[in-house]
Short mmCIF file of C-alpha atoms in Angstrom, two decimals:
data_model
loop_
_atom_site.label_atom_id
_atom_site.label_comp_id
_atom_site.label_asym_id
_atom_site.label_seq_id
_atom_site.Cartn_x
_atom_site.Cartn_y
_atom_site.Cartn_z
CA MET A 1 -0.02 0.01 0.02
CA VAL A 2 1.31 3.47 -0.87
CA ASN A 3 1.67 6.04 1.86
CA PRO A 4 -0.87 8.93 1.32
CA ARG A 5 1.64 11.38 2.60
CA PHE A 6 4.06 10.31 -0.29
CA ILE A 7 1.35 10.68 -2.88
CA PHE A 8 0.55 14.16 -1.52
CA ILE A 9 4.21 15.19 -1.81
CA VAL A 10 4.55 13.79 -5.39
CA VAL A 11 1.31 15.58 -6.38
CA ALA A 12 2.55 18.93 -4.78
CA ILE A 13 5.85 18.69 -6.65
CA ALA A 14 4.19 17.96 -9.87
CA LEU A 15 1.83 20.85 -9.56
CA GLY A 16 4.73 23.13 -8.50
CA LEU A 17 6.80 22.18 -11.51
CA SER A 18 3.90 22.49 -13.82
CA SER A 19 3.02 25.88 -12.65
CA LEU A 20 6.78 26.92 -12.90
CA GLY A 21 6.74 25.77 -16.48
CA CYS A 22 3.70 27.78 -17.36
CA SER A 23 4.85 31.00 -15.66
CA GLN A 24 5.64 34.03 -17.76
CA SER A 25 9.28 34.95 -17.82
CA PRO A 26 10.51 38.16 -19.30
CA SER A 27 11.07 37.50 -22.90
CA PRO A 28 14.28 38.62 -24.61
CA ALA A 29 14.25 41.38 -27.06
CA PRO A 30 13.02 40.38 -30.42
CA VAL A 31 15.67 39.17 -32.80
CA PRO A 32 15.56 40.75 -36.28
CA PRO A 33 14.94 38.23 -39.07
CA ALA A 34 17.92 36.90 -40.90
CA ASP A 35 16.58 38.25 -44.04
CA GLU A 36 19.89 39.82 -44.94
CA ASP A 37 19.89 38.50 -48.55
CA LYS A 38 17.66 41.57 -49.23
CA GLY A 39 20.59 43.71 -48.08
CA GLN A 40 19.27 45.01 -44.78
CA ALA A 41 21.30 46.63 -42.12
CA VAL A 42 20.55 48.23 -38.76
CA SER A 43 20.11 51.98 -38.77
CA GLU A 44 21.17 54.18 -35.97
CA GLY A 45 18.27 56.26 -34.30
CA SER A 46 18.77 58.83 -31.67
CA LYS A 47 15.89 58.09 -29.31
CA GLN A 48 13.93 55.68 -31.46
CA PRO A 49 14.63 51.95 -31.03
CA LYS A 50 16.84 50.41 -33.80
CA ARG A 51 14.95 49.21 -36.86
CA LEU A 52 15.90 47.36 -39.98
CA VAL A 53 16.73 49.46 -43.03
CA ARG A 54 17.68 48.16 -46.39
CA TRP A 55 21.29 49.13 -47.17
CA TRP A 56 20.41 51.12 -50.21
CA ARG A 57 17.91 53.13 -48.22
CA ASP A 58 20.32 53.91 -45.48
CA ASP A 59 21.50 57.49 -45.94
CA SER A 60 24.87 56.94 -44.42
CA VAL A 61 25.61 53.85 -46.68
CA VAL A 62 24.31 55.86 -49.73
CA ALA A 63 26.52 58.80 -48.81
CA GLU A 64 29.55 56.64 -48.16
CA LEU A 65 29.17 54.81 -51.48
CA GLY A 66 28.46 58.01 -53.35
CA LEU A 67 25.55 56.65 -55.28
CA SER A 68 23.99 58.80 -57.90
CA ASP A 69 20.21 59.24 -58.23
CA ASP A 70 20.16 56.96 -61.33
CA GLN A 71 22.11 54.27 -59.56
CA LEU A 72 19.89 54.51 -56.58
CA GLN A 73 16.80 54.21 -58.66
CA THR A 74 18.23 51.18 -60.51
CA ILE A 75 19.16 49.46 -57.32
CA ASN A 76 15.88 50.22 -55.78
CA GLU A 77 13.98 48.74 -58.75
CA LEU A 78 16.21 45.72 -58.78
CA MET A 79 15.83 44.99 -55.04
CA ILE A 80 11.98 45.85 -54.84
CA GLY A 81 11.28 43.76 -57.94
CA ASN A 82 13.02 40.69 -56.35
CA SER A 83 11.23 41.05 -53.06
CA GLY A 84 7.89 39.88 -54.50
CA ASP A 85 9.72 36.97 -56.06
CA THR A 86 11.34 36.18 -52.66
CA ASP A 87 8.03 35.99 -50.86
CA LYS A 88 6.52 33.74 -53.51
CA GLN A 89 9.71 31.62 -53.39
CA LEU A 90 9.68 31.33 -49.59
CA LYS A 91 6.07 30.08 -49.75
CA LEU A 92 6.86 27.46 -52.39
CA GLU A 93 10.00 26.41 -50.41
CA ARG A 94 7.91 25.97 -47.27
CA GLN A 95 5.14 24.17 -48.95
CA PHE A 96 7.35 21.61 -50.87
CA GLY A 97 9.63 21.23 -47.85
CA LEU A 98 6.71 20.25 -45.75
CA ARG A 99 5.20 17.96 -48.37
CA TYR A 100 8.65 16.23 -48.82
CA LEU A 101 9.09 15.75 -45.02
CA ARG A 102 5.48 14.35 -44.67
CA ALA A 103 6.00 12.00 -47.52
CA LEU A 104 9.18 10.66 -45.92
CA ASN A 105 7.27 10.31 -42.60
CA GLU A 106 4.98 7.74 -44.04
CA ASP A 107 5.78 4.09 -43.34
CA PRO A 108 6.49 2.81 -45.95
CA TYR A 109 6.98 5.89 -48.00
CA ASP A 110 6.21 6.12 -51.65
CA ALA A 111 9.65 6.34 -53.34
CA ALA A 112 8.28 7.77 -56.57
CA GLN A 113 6.50 10.54 -54.71
CA VAL A 114 9.60 11.33 -52.58
CA ASP A 115 11.68 11.57 -55.72
CA HIS A 116 9.23 13.86 -57.38
CA LEU A 117 8.98 16.12 -54.40
CA SER A 118 12.78 16.18 -53.80
CA ALA A 119 13.35 17.13 -57.53
CA ARG A 120 10.81 19.89 -57.28
CA LEU A 121 12.34 21.18 -53.89
CA ILE A 122 15.79 21.16 -55.36
CA GLU A 123 14.48 23.10 -58.45
CA ILE A 124 12.92 25.71 -56.04
CA LEU A 125 16.03 26.08 -53.99
CA SER A 126 18.34 26.32 -57.02
CA SER A 127 16.08 28.99 -58.63
CA GLU A 128 16.36 31.13 -55.58
CA HIS A 129 20.14 30.90 -55.60
CA ARG A 130 20.08 31.67 -59.33
CA ARG A 131 17.94 34.79 -58.63
CA ARG A 132 20.30 35.93 -55.94
CA ILE A 133 23.29 35.40 -58.17
CA ASP A 134 21.70 37.37 -60.96
CA THR A 135 20.86 40.19 -58.54
CA VAL A 136 24.36 40.51 -57.23
CA ARG A 137 25.71 40.55 -60.83
CA LYS A 138 23.21 43.30 -61.83
CA LEU A 139 24.27 45.21 -58.61
CA ARG A 140 27.88 45.00 -59.79
CA ASP A 141 26.99 46.19 -63.25
CA THR A 142 25.24 49.18 -61.73
CA LEU A 143 28.10 50.18 -59.41
CA THR A 144 31.64 51.52 -60.31
CA LYS A 145 34.60 49.52 -59.16
CA GLU A 146 35.27 51.91 -56.35
CA GLN A 147 31.74 51.70 -55.12
CA TRP A 148 31.70 47.89 -55.45
CA LEU A 149 34.87 47.60 -53.35
CA LYS A 150 33.36 50.01 -50.70
CA LEU A 151 30.19 48.11 -50.55
CA TRP A 152 32.30 45.11 -49.30
CA ASP A 153 33.27 47.13 -46.27
CA VAL A 154 30.08 49.18 -45.70
CA ALA A 155 27.36 46.58 -46.27
CA PRO A 156 28.88 43.03 -46.80
CA ARG A 157 25.54 41.34 -46.30
CA ALA A 158 24.38 42.97 -49.57
CA LEU A 159 26.75 40.48 -51.26
CA HIS A 160 25.51 37.50 -49.48
CA ILE A 161 24.64 34.69 -51.99
CA GLY A 162 24.41 31.38 -50.37
CA ARG A 163 24.80 29.92 -46.84
CA PHE A 164 28.25 31.38 -46.40
CA MET A 165 29.53 34.95 -46.38
CA ALA A 166 32.46 35.81 -48.49
CA ALA A 167 34.85 38.38 -47.12
CA ARG A 168 37.33 40.39 -49.22
CA GLY A 169 40.69 39.78 -47.74
CA VAL A 170 44.34 40.32 -48.53
CA LYS A 171 45.03 39.96 -52.16
CA VAL A 172 47.35 37.21 -53.27
CA SER A 173 49.23 37.62 -56.49
CA VAL A 174 51.15 35.01 -58.46
CA THR A 175 54.07 36.02 -60.54
CA GLU A 176 56.28 34.01 -62.87
CA ASP A 177 59.30 34.89 -60.85
CA TYR A 178 59.42 32.12 -58.40
CA PRO A 179 61.51 32.58 -55.28
CA ALA A 180 64.60 30.47 -54.95
CA PRO A 181 63.96 27.27 -53.06
CA PRO A 182 65.24 27.28 -49.52
CA PRO A 183 68.65 25.58 -49.02
CA ALA A 184 68.33 21.93 -48.09
CA LEU A 185 68.44 21.27 -44.43
CA VAL A 186 71.51 19.37 -43.29
CA PRO A 187 70.90 16.82 -40.45
#
């Protein structure tokens, strides 16, 4: 026979832990979305909270790059035109990603359906990368070489293509004058 005092203690502990799990704790500050492939940066506000601003709309970035009105208009049209495609692309990616995972979750799963969904998902993901690559190329065609190099320093996320971020580093040059090999080490 189980001791009633023991049952009472177990129930009290269970209720205490469940109420602790349901209690409201102060939530951390909201994290901005990692939607940097659209070229967003944080703007500085004096008394206003920081908000996300697209790099080509940030006055300090535009001034530092020295963008002309024509360049600014071209970049704006390029980036805004792609934002609608990005939203549609994200919906398709989410839809086919979920369908793919649900198809794999069945036991046994239909291999033909999984192959079809995986091929479609690969197509959707590659078209997003293709769109981003084209956008960066058109951006390079719009900017001068000096502006392009400055963009690497001012807003490197604007040049983000895939899952990694390239950084412009020290230049390495190769010449035909090879240095003399080091003398052989004598034991």
